[in-house]
mmCIF file of N, CA and C in Angstrom:
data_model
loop_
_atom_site.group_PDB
_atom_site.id
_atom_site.type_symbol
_atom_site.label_atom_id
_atom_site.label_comp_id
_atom_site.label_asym_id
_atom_site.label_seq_id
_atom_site.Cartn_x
_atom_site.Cartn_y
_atom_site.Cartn_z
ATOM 1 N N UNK A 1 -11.226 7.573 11.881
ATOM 2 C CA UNK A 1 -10.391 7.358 10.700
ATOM 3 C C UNK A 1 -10.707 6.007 10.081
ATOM 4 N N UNK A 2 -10.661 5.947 8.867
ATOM 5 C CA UNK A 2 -10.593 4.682 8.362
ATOM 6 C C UNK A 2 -9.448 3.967 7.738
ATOM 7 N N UNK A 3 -9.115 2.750 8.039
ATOM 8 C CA UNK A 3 -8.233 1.809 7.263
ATOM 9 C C UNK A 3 -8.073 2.107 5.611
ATOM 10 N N UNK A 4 -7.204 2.534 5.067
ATOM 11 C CA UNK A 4 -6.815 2.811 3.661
ATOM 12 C C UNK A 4 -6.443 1.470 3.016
ATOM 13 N N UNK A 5 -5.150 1.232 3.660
ATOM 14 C CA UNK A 5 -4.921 -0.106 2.932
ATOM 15 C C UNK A 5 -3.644 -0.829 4.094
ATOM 16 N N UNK A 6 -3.231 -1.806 3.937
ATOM 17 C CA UNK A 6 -2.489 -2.799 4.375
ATOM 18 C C UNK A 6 -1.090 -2.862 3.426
ATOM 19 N N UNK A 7 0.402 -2.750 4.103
ATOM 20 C CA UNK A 7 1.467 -2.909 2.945
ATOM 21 C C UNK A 7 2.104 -3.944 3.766
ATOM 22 N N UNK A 8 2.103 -5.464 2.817
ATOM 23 C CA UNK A 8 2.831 -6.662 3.437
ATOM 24 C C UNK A 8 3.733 -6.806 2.735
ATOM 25 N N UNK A 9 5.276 -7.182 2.764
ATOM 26 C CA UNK A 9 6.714 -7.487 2.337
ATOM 27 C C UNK A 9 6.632 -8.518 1.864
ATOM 28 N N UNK A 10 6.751 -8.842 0.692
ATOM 29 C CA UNK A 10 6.520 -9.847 -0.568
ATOM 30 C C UNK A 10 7.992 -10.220 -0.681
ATOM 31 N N UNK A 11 8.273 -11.190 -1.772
ATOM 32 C CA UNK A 11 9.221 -11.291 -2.131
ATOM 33 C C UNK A 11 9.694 -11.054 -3.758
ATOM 34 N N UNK A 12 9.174 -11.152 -4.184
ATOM 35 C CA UNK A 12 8.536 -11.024 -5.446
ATOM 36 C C UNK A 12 7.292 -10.588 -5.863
ATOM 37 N N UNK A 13 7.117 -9.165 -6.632
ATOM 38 C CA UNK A 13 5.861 -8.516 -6.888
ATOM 39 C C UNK A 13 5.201 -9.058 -7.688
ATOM 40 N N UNK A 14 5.490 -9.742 -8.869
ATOM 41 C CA UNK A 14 5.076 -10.498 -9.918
ATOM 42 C C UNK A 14 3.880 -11.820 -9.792
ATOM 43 N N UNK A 15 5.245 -12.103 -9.147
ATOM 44 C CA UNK A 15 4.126 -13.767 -8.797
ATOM 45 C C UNK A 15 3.499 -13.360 -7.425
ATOM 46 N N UNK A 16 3.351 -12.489 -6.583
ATOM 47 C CA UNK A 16 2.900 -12.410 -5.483
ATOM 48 C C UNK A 16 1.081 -11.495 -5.913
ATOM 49 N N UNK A 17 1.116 -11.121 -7.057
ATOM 50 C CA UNK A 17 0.230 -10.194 -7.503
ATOM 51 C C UNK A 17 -0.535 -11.421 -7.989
ATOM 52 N N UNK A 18 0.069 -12.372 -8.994
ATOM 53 C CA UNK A 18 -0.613 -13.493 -9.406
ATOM 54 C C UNK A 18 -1.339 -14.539 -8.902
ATOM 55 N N UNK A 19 -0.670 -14.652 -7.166
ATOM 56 C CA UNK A 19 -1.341 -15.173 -6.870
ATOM 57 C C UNK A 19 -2.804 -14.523 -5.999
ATOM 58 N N UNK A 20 -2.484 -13.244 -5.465
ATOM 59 C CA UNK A 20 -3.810 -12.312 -4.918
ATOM 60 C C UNK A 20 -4.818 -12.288 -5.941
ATOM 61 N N UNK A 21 -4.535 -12.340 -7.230
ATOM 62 C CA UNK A 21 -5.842 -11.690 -8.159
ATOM 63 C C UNK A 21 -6.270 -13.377 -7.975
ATOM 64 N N UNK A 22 -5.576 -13.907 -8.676
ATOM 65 C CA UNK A 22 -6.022 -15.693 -8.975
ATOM 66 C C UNK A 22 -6.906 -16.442 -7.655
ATOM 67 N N UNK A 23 -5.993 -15.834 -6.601
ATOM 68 C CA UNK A 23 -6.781 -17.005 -5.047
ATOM 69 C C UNK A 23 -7.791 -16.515 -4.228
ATOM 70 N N UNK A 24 -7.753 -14.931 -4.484
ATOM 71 C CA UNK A 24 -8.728 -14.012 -4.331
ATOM 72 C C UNK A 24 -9.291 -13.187 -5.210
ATOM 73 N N UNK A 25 -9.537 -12.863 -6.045
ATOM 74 C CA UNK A 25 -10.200 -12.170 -7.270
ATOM 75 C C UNK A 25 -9.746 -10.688 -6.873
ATOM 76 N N UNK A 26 -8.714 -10.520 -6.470
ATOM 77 C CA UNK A 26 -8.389 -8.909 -6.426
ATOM 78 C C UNK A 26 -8.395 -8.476 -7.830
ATOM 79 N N UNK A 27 -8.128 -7.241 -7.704
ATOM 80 C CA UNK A 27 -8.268 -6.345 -8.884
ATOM 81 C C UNK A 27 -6.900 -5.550 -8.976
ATOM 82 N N UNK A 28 -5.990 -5.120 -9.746
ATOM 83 C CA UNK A 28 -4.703 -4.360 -9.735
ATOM 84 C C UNK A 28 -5.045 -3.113 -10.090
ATOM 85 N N UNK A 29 -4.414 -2.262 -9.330
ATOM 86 C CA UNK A 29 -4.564 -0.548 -9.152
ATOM 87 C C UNK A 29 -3.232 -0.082 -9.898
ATOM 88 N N UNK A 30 -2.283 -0.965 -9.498
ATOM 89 C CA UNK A 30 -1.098 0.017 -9.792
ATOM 90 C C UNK A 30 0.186 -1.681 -9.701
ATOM 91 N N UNK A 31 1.086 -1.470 -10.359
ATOM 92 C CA UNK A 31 1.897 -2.556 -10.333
ATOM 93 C C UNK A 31 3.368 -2.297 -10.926
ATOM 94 N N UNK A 32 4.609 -2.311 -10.797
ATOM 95 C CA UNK A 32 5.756 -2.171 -11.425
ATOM 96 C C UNK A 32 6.512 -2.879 -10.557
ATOM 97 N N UNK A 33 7.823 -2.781 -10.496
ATOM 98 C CA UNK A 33 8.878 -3.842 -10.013
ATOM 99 C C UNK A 33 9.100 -3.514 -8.467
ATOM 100 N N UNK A 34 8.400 -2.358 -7.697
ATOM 101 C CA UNK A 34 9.100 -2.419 -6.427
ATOM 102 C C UNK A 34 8.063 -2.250 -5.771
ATOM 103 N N UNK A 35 6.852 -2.463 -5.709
ATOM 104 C CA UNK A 35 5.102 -2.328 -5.796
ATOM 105 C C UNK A 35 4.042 -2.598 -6.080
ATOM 106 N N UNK A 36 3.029 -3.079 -5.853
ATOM 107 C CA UNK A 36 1.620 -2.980 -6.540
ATOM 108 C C UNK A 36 0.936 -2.755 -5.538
ATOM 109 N N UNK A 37 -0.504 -2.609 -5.510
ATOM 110 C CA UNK A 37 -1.755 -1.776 -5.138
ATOM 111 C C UNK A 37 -2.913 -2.768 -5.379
ATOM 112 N N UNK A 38 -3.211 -3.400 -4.763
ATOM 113 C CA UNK A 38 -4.456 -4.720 -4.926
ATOM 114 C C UNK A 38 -5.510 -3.874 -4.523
ATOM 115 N N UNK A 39 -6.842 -4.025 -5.291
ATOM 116 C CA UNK A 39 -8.423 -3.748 -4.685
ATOM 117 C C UNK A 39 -9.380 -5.358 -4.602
ATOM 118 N N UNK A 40 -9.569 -5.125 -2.937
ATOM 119 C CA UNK A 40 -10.166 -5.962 -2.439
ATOM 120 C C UNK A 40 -11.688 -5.809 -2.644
ATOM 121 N N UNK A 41 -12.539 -5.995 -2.089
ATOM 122 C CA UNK A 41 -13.977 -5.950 -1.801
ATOM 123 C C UNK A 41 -14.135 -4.378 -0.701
ATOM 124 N N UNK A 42 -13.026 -4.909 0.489
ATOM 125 C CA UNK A 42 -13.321 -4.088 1.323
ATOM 126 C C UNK A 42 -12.234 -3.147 1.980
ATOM 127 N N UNK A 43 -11.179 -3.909 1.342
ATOM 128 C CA UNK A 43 -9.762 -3.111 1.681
ATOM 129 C C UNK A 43 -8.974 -3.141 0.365
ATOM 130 N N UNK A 44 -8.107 -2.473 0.805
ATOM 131 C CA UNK A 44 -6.784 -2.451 -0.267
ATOM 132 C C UNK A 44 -5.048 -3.135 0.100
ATOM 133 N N UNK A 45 -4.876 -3.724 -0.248
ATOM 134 C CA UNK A 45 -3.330 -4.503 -0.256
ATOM 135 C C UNK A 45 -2.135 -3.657 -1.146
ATOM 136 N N UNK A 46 -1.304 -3.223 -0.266
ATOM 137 C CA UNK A 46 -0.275 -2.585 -1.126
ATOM 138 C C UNK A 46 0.710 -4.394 -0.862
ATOM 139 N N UNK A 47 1.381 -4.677 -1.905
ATOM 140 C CA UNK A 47 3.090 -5.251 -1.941
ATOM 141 C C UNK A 47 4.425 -4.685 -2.166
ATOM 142 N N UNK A 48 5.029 -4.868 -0.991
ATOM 143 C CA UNK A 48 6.176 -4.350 -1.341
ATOM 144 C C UNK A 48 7.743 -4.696 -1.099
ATOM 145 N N UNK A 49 8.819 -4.578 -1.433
ATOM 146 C CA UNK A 49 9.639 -5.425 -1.845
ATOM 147 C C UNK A 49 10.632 -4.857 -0.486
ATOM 148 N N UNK A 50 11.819 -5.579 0.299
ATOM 149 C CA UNK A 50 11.962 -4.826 0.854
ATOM 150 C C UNK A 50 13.387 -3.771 0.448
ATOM 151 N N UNK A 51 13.125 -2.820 1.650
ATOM 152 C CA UNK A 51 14.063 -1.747 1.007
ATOM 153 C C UNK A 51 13.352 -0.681 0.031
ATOM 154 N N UNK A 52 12.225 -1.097 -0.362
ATOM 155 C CA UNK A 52 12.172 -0.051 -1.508
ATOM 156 C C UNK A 52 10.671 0.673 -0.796
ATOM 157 N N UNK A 53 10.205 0.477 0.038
ATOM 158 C CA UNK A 53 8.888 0.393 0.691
ATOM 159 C C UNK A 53 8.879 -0.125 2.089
ATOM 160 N N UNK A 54 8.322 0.807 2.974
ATOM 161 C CA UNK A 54 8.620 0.148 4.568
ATOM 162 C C UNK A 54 6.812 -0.627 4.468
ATOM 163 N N UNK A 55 6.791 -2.067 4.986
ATOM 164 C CA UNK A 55 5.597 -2.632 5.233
ATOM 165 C C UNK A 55 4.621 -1.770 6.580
ATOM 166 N N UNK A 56 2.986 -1.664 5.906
ATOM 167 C CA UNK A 56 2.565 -0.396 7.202
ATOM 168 C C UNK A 56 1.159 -1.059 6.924
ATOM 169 N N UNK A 57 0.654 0.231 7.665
ATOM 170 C CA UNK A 57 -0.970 0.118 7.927
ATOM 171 C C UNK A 57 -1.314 1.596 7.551
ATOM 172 N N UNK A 58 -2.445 1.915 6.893
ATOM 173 C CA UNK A 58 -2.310 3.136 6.322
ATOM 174 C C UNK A 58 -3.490 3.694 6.723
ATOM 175 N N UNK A 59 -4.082 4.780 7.147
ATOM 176 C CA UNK A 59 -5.319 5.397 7.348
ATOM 177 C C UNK A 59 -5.610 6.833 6.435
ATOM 178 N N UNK A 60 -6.569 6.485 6.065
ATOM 179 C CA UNK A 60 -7.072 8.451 5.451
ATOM 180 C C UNK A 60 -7.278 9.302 6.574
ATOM 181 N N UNK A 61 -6.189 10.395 6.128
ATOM 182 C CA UNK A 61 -6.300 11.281 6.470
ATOM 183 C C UNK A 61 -6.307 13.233 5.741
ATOM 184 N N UNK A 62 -7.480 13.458 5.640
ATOM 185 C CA UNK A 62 -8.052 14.606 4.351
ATOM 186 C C UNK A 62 -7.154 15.971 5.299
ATOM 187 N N UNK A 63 -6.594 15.700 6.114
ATOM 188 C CA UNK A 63 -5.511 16.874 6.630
ATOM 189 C C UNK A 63 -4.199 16.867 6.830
ATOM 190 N N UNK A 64 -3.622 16.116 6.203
ATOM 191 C CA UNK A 64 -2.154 15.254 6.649
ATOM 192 C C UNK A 64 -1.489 16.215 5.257
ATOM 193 N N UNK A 65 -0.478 16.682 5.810
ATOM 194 C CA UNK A 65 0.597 17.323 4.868
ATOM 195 C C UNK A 65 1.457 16.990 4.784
ATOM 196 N N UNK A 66 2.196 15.743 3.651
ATOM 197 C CA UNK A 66 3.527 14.874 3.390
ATOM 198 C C UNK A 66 3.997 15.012 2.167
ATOM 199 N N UNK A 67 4.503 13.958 1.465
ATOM 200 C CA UNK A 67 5.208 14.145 0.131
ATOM 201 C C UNK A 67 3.778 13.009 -0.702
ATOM 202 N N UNK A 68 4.206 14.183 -1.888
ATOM 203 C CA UNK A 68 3.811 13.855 -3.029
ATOM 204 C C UNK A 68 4.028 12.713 -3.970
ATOM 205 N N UNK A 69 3.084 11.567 -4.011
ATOM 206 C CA UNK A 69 3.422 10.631 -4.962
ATOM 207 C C UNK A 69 2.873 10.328 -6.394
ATOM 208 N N UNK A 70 3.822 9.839 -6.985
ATOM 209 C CA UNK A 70 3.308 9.448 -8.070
ATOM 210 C C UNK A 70 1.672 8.703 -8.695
ATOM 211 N N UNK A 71 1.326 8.772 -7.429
ATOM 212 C CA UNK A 71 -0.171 8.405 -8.058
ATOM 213 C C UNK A 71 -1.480 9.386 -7.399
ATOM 214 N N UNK A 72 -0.595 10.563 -6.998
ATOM 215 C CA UNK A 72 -1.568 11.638 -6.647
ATOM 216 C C UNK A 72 -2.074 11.930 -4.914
ATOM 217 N N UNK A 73 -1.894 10.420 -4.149
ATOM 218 C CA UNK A 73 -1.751 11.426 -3.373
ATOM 219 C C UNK A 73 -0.607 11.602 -2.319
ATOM 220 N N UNK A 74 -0.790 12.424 -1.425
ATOM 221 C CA UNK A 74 0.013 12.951 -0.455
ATOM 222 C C UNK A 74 -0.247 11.860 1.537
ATOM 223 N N UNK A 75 1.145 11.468 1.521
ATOM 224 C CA UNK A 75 0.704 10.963 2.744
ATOM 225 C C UNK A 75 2.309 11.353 3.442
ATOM 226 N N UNK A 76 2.501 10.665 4.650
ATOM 227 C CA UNK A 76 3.786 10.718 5.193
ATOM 228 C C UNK A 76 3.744 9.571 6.614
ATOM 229 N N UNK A 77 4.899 8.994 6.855
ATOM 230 C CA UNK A 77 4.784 7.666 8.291
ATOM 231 C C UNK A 77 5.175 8.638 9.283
ATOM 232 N N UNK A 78 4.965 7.674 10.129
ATOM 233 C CA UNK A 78 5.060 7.895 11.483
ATOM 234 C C UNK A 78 5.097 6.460 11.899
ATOM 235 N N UNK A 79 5.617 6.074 13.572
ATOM 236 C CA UNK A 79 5.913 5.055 13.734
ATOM 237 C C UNK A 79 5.008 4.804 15.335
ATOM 238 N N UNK A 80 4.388 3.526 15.665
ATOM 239 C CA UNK A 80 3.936 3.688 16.790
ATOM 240 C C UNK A 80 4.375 3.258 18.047
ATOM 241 N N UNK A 81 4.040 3.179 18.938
ATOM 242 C CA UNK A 81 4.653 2.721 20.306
ATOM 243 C C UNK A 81 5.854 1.844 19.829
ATOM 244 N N UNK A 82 5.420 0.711 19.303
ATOM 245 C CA UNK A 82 6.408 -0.650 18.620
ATOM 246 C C UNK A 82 6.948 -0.378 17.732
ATOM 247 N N UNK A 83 7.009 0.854 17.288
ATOM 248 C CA UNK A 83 8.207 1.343 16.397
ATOM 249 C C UNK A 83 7.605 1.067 14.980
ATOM 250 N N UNK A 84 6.203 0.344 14.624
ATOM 251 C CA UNK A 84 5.328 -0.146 13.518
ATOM 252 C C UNK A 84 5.201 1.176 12.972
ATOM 253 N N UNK A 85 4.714 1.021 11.372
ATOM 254 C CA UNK A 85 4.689 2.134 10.370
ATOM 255 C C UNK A 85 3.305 2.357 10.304
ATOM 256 N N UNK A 86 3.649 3.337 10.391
ATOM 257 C CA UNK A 86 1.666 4.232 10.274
ATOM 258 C C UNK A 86 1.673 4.831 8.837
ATOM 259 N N UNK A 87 0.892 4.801 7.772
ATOM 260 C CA UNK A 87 0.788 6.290 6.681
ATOM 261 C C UNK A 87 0.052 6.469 7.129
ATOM 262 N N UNK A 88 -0.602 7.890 6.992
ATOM 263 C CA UNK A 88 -1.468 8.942 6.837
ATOM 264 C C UNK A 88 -1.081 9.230 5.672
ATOM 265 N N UNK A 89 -2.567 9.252 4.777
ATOM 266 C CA UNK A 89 -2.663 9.091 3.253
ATOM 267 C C UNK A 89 -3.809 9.748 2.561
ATOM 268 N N UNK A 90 -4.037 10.682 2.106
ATOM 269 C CA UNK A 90 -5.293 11.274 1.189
ATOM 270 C C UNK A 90 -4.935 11.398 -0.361
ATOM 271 N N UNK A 91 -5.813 11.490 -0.730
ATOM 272 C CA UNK A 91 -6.153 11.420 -2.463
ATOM 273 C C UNK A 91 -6.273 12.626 -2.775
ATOM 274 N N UNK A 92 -5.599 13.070 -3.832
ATOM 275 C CA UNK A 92 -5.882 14.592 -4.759
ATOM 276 C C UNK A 92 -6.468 14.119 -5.773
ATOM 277 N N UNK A 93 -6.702 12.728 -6.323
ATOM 278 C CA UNK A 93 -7.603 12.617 -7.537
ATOM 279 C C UNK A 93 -8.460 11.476 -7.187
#
């Protein structure tokens, strides 16, 4: 499996986005008030606020059957030994 992306608990999406693109040259995928979606070089950075988004570690998975999101694809958590958040996450577009 491979690493999809990384979701770390920000406090603010705004200035927390400003400073990833600015101190690292990320790139923005996706961004609104309870979220954004950073593209790295080699990974991807989700932010997320808390409560509205559990902070995880995400892997592709092209067989995983979950809910449907707004940006197409389908993933669902699971939690591991330490009770840590797993997605399993694939792309429909």
């Amino acid at each position: 499996m491979v690493i999809d992306h990384i979701a770390i608990q920000v406090d603010n999406i705004k200035e927390s986005v400003d400073f990833y693109r600015d101190e690292f040259n990320s790139s923005v995928i996706y961004q609104d008030d309870t979220w954004a979606f950073l593209q790295f070089d080699n990974i991807k950075l989700a932010l997320v606020i808390q409560d509205e988004h559990p902070y995880h570690i995400a892997f592709q998975d092209e067989t995983v059957q979950g809910k449907l999101h707004r940006d197409g694809s389908i993933s669902k958590y699971i939690n591991d030994p330490s009770g840590n958040k797993i997605e399993l996450i694939r792309y429909t577009k």
